[in-house]
Each structure stands twice: as C-alpha cells, then as structure tokens.
PDB file of C-alpha atoms in Angstrom:
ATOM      1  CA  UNK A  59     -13.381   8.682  22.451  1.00 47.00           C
ATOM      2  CA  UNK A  60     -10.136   7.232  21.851  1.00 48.00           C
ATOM      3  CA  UNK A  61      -8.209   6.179  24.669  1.00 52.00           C
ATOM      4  CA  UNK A  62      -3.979   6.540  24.528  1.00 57.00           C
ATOM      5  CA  UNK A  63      -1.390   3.933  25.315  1.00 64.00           C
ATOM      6  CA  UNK A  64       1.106   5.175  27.902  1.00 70.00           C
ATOM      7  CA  UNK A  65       3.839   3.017  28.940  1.00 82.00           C
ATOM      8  CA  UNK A  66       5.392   4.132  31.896  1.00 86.00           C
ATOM      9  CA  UNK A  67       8.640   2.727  32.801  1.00 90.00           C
ATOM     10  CA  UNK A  68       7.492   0.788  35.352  1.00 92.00           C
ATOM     11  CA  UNK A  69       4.814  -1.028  32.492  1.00 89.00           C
ATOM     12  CA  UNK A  70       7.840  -1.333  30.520  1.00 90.00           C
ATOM     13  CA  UNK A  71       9.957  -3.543  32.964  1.00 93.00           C
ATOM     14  CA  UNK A  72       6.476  -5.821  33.761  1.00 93.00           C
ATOM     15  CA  UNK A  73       6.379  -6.596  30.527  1.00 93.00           C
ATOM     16  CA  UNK A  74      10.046  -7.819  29.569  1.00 93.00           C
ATOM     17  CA  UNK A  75       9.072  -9.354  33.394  1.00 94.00           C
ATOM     18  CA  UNK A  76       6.022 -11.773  32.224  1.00 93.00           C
ATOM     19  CA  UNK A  77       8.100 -12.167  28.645  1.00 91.00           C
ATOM     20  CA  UNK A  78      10.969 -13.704  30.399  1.00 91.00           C
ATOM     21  CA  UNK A  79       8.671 -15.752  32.987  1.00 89.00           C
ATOM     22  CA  UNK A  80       7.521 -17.746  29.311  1.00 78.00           C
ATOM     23  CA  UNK A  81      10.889 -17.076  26.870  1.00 71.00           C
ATOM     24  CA  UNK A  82      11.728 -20.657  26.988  1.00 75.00           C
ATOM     25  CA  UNK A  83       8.211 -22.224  26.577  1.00 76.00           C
ATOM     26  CA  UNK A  84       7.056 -21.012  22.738  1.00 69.00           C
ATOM     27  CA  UNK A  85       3.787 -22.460  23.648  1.00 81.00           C
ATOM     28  CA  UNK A  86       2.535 -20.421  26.133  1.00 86.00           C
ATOM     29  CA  UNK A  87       2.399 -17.427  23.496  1.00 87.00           C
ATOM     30  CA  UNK A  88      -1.482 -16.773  23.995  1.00 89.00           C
ATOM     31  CA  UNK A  89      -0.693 -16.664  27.914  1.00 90.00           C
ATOM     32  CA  UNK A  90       2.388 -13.777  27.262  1.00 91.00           C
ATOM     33  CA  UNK A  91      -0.072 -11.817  25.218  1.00 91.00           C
ATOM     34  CA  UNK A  92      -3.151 -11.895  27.260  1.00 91.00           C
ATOM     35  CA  UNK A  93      -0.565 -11.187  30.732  1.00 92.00           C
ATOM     36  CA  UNK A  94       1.373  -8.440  28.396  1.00 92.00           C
ATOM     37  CA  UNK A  95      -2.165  -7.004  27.689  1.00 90.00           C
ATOM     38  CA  UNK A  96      -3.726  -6.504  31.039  1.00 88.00           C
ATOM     39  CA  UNK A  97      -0.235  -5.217  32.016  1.00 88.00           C
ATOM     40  CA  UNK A  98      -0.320  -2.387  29.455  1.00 85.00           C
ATOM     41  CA  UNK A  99      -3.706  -1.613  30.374  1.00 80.00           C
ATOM     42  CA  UNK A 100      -6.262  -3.732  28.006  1.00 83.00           C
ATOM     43  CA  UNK A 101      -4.285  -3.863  24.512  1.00 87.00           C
ATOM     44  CA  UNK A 102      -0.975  -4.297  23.394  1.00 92.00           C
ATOM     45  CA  UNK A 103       0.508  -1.572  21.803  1.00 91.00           C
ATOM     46  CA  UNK A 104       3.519  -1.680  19.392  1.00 91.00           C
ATOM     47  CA  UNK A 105       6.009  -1.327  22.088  1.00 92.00           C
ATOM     48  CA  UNK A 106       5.046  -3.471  24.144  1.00 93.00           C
ATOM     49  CA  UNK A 107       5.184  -6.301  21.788  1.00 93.00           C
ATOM     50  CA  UNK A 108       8.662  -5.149  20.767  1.00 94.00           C
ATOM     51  CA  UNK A 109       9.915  -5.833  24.155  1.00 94.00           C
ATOM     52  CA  UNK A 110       8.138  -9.513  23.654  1.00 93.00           C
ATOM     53  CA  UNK A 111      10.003  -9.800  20.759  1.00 93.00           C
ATOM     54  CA  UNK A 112      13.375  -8.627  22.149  1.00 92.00           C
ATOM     55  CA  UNK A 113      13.060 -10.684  25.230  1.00 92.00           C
ATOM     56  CA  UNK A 114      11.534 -13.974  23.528  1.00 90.00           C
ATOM     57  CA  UNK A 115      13.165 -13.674  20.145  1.00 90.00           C
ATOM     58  CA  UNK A 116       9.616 -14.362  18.817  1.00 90.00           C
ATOM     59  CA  UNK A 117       9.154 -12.325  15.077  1.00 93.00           C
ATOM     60  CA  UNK A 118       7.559  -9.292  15.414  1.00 94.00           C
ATOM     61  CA  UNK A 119       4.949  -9.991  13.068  1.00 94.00           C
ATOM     62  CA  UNK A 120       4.432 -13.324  14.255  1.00 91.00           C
ATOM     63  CA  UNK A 121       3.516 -11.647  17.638  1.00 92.00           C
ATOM     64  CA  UNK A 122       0.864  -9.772  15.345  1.00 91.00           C
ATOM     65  CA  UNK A 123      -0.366 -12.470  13.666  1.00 91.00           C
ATOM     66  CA  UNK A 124      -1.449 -13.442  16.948  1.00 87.00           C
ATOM     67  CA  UNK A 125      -2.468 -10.178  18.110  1.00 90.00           C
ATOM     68  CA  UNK A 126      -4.881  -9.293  15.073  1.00 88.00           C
ATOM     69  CA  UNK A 127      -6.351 -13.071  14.705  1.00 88.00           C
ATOM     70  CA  UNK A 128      -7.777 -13.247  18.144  1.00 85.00           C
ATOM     71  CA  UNK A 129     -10.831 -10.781  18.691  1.00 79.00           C
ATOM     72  CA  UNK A 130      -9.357 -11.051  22.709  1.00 83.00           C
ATOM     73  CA  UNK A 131      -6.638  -9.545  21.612  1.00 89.00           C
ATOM     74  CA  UNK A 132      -6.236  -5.933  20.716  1.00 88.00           C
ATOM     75  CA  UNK A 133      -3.359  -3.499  19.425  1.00 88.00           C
ATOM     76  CA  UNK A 134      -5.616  -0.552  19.819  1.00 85.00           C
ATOM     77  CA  UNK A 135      -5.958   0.703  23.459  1.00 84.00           C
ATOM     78  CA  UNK A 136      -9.529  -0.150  24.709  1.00 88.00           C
ATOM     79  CA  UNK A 137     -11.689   0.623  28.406  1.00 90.00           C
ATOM     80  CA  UNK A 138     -10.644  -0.804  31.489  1.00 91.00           C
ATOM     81  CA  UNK A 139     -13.703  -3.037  30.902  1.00 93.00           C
ATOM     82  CA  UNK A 140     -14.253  -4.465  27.285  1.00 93.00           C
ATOM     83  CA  UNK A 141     -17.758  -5.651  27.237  1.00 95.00           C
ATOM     84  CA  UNK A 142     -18.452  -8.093  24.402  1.00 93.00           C
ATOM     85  CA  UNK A 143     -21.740  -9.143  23.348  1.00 91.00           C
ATOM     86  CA  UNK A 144     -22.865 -12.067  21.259  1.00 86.00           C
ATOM     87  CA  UNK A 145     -24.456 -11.830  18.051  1.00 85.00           C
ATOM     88  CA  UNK A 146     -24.763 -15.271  16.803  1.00 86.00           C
ATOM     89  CA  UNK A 147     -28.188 -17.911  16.035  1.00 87.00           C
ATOM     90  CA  UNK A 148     -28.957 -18.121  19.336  1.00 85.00           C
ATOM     91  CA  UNK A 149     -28.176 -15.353  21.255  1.00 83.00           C
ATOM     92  CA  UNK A 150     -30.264 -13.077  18.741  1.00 84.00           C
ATOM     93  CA  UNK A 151     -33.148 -15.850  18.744  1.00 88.00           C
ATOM     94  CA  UNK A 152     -33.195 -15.280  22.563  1.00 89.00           C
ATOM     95  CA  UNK A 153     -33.343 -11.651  22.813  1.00 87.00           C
ATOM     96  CA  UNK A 154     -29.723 -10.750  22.239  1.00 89.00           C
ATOM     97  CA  UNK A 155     -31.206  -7.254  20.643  1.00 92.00           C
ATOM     98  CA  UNK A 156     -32.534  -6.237  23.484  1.00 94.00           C
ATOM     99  CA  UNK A 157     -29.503  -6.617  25.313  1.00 94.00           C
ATOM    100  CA  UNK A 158     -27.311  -4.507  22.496  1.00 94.00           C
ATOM    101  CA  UNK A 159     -29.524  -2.017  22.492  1.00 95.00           C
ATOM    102  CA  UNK A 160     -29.752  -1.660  26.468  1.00 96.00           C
ATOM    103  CA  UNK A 161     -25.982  -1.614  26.304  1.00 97.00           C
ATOM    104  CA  UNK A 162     -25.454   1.082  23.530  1.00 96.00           C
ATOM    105  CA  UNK A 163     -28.303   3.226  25.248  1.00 96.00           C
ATOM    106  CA  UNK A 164     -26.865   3.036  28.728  1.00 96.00           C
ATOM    107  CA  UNK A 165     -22.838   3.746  27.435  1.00 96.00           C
ATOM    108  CA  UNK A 166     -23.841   5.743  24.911  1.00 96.00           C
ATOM    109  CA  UNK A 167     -21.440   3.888  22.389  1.00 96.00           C
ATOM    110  CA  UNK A 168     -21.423   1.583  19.385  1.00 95.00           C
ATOM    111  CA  UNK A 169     -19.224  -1.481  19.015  1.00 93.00           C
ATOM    112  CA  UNK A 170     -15.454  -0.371  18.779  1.00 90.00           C
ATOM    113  CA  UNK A 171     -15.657   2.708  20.290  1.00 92.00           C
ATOM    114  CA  UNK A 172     -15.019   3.886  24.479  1.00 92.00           C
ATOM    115  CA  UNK A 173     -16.821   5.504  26.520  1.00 94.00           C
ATOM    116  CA  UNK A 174     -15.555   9.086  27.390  1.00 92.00           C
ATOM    117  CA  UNK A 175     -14.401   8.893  30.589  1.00 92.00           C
ATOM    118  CA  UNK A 176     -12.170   5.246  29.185  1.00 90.00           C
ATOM    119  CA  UNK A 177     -14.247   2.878  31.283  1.00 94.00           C
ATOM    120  CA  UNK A 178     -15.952   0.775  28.651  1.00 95.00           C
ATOM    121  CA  UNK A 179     -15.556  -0.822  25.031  1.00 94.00           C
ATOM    122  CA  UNK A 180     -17.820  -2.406  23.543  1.00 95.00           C
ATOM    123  CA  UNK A 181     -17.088  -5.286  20.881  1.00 92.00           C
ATOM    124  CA  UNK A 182     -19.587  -7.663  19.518  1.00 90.00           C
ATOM    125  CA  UNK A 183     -18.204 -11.398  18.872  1.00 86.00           C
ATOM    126  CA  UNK A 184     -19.685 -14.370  16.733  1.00 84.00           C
ATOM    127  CA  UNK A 185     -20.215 -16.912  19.912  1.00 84.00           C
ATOM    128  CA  UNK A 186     -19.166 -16.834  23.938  1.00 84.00           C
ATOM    129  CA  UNK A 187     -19.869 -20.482  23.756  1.00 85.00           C
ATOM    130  CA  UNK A 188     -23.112 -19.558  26.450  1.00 85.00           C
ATOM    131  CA  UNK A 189     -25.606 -20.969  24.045  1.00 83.00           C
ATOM    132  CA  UNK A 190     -27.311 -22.531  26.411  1.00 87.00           C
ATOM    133  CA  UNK A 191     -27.322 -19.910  28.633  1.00 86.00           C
ATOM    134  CA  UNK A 192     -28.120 -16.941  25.992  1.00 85.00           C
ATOM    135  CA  UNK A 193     -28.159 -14.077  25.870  1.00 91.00           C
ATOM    136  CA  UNK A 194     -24.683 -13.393  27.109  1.00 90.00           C
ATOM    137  CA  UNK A 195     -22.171 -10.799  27.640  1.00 93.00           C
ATOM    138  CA  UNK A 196     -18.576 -10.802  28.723  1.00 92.00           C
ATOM    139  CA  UNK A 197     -16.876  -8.092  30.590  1.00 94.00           C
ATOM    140  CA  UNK A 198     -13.633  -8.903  30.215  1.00 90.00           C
ATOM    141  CA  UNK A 199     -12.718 -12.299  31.156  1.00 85.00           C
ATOM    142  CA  UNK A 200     -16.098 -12.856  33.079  1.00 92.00           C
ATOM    143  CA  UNK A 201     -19.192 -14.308  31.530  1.00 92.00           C
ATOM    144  CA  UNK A 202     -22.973 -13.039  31.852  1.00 94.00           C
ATOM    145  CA  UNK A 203     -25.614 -15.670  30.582  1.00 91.00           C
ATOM    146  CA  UNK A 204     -29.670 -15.297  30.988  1.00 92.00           C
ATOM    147  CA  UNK A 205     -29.521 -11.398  30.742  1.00 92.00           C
ATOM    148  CA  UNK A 206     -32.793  -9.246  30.029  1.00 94.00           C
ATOM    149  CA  UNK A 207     -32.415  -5.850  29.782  1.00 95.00           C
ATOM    150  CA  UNK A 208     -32.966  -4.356  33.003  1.00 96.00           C
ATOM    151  CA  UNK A 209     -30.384  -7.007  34.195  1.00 96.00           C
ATOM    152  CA  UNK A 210     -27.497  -6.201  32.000  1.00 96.00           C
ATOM    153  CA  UNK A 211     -28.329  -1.974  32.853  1.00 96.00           C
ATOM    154  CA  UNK A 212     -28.102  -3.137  36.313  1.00 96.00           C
ATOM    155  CA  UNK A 213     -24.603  -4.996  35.629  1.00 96.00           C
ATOM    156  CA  UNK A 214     -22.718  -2.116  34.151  1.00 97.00           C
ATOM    157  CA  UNK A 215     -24.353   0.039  36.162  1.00 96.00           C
ATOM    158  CA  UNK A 216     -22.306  -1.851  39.433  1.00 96.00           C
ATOM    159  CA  UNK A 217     -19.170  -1.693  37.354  1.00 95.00           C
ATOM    160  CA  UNK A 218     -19.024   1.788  36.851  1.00 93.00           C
ATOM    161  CA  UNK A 219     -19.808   2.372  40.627  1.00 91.00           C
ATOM    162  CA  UNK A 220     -17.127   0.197  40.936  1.00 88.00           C
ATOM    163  CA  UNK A 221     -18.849  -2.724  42.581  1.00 89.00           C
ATOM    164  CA  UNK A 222     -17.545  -4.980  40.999  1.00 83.00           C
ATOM    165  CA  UNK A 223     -13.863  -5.551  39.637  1.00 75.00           C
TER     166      UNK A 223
END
C-alpha cells in the first residue's frame, strides 16, 4: 500500500513555522527535521524540505544528506505509526523472531511497506539500544522492551483501537 504526501496549506505554513523557530541555530537541524516530519504526517517529502531550505538557507541536499542517513528519518510517506523492530545479536538471541513474525502476521506486511488502511509501517533497525531489555520494538518515538508474542499482538492491537496514541 503506498501511502501519498499531501501538503495542505495549512502543513505548508507549520512547516516554514518550526523552520523559522530554529533558522538561526544550525545545530538544531535533527530537531527541524524530526518537528518538520511529524508535521507533514511521518516523512518529509520534497516540498517540505524545500521550504526548510528557503526559510533556513540550509542546501537542499544537505537537508537530504540528513534525511537519507538517519533510518528515523524518511522522504517516503510512511503509517501514522512506524513500528521498528530490532534485528541485532541480542534481540534475535532473545526471541526477536518471534516477535517479527507476530508482527508481519498480525499487519499483514513486510518491512517497508503500510498497512492498507495507512496505519502502520514496519521498518527493522540494527539496535534500539534495549539490549538489556530485548526483544524490543518502537512505535514511533516510544520504546517496547521484554515483548513475547502474545504481548506485542496485544500492543498493536490497542493502537489500532486507538488506545493508545
């Protein structure tokens, strides 16, 4: 399913909004981008980070340097809820397969794609930094440690009832 970018006006003038909040402070890049991104509704798409760069004077393709480095970043439009799942050492020695597969059987995706109705994307990533706590999932910026299978069905099951936000 692929899910469309649609700036409506009102996106438009949030954007050049949260890019002149930061124009003067170079350093707080990362921060534009991830703000720009939840404004245009879970990526950035090429317009939007042409108003960044006409508002910040920041290079265009610096702005996508940063854009395509950073796997929480994305140019392609993606779910309201991007749920990422660890695949490194540890996560996979602790049942991280299990999880995956409870995920892809319960969405009925695979990694980069969205589910029909544009509620989920799922991504796999190298480490959450949840070793400790493995396996583990993100949905979007929140973190999901000690999952079994039944627990992480139970999860998205919540967000697509919209229990949780």
């Amino acid at each position: 399913m692929s899910v469309e970018f649609a700036l409506s006006e009102e996106k438009r003038a949030k954007i050049a909004e949260i890019a002149g909040r930061y124009h003067d402070e170079p350093d707080q890049l990362m921060r534009i981008m991830f703000d720009v991104q939840e404004a245009s509704g879970n990526g950035i798409p090429r317009e939007a980070a042409l108003i960044v760069s006409d508002v910040t004077g920041i290079p265009i393709s610096e702005l996508y340097g940063y854009i395509t480095f950073y796997s929480m970043l994305s140019d392609q439009p993606r779910g309201k809820y991007v749920v990422r799942i660890c695949k490194s050492v540890p996560c996979h020695v602790r049942g991280s397969r299990g999880i995956y597969d409870a995920i892809v059987k319960t969405l009925g995706i695979q990694p980069g794609e969205t589910t029909r109705d544009g509620l989920f994307t799922l991504e796999t990533c190298e480490c959450l930094g949840l070793c400790v706590e493995s396996p583990a999932i993100m949905i979007n910026d929140k973190a999901y440690s000690n999952l079994t299978p039944g627990r992480v069905i139970t999860l998205l099951e919540k967000y697509q009832d919209g229990e949780v936000e």
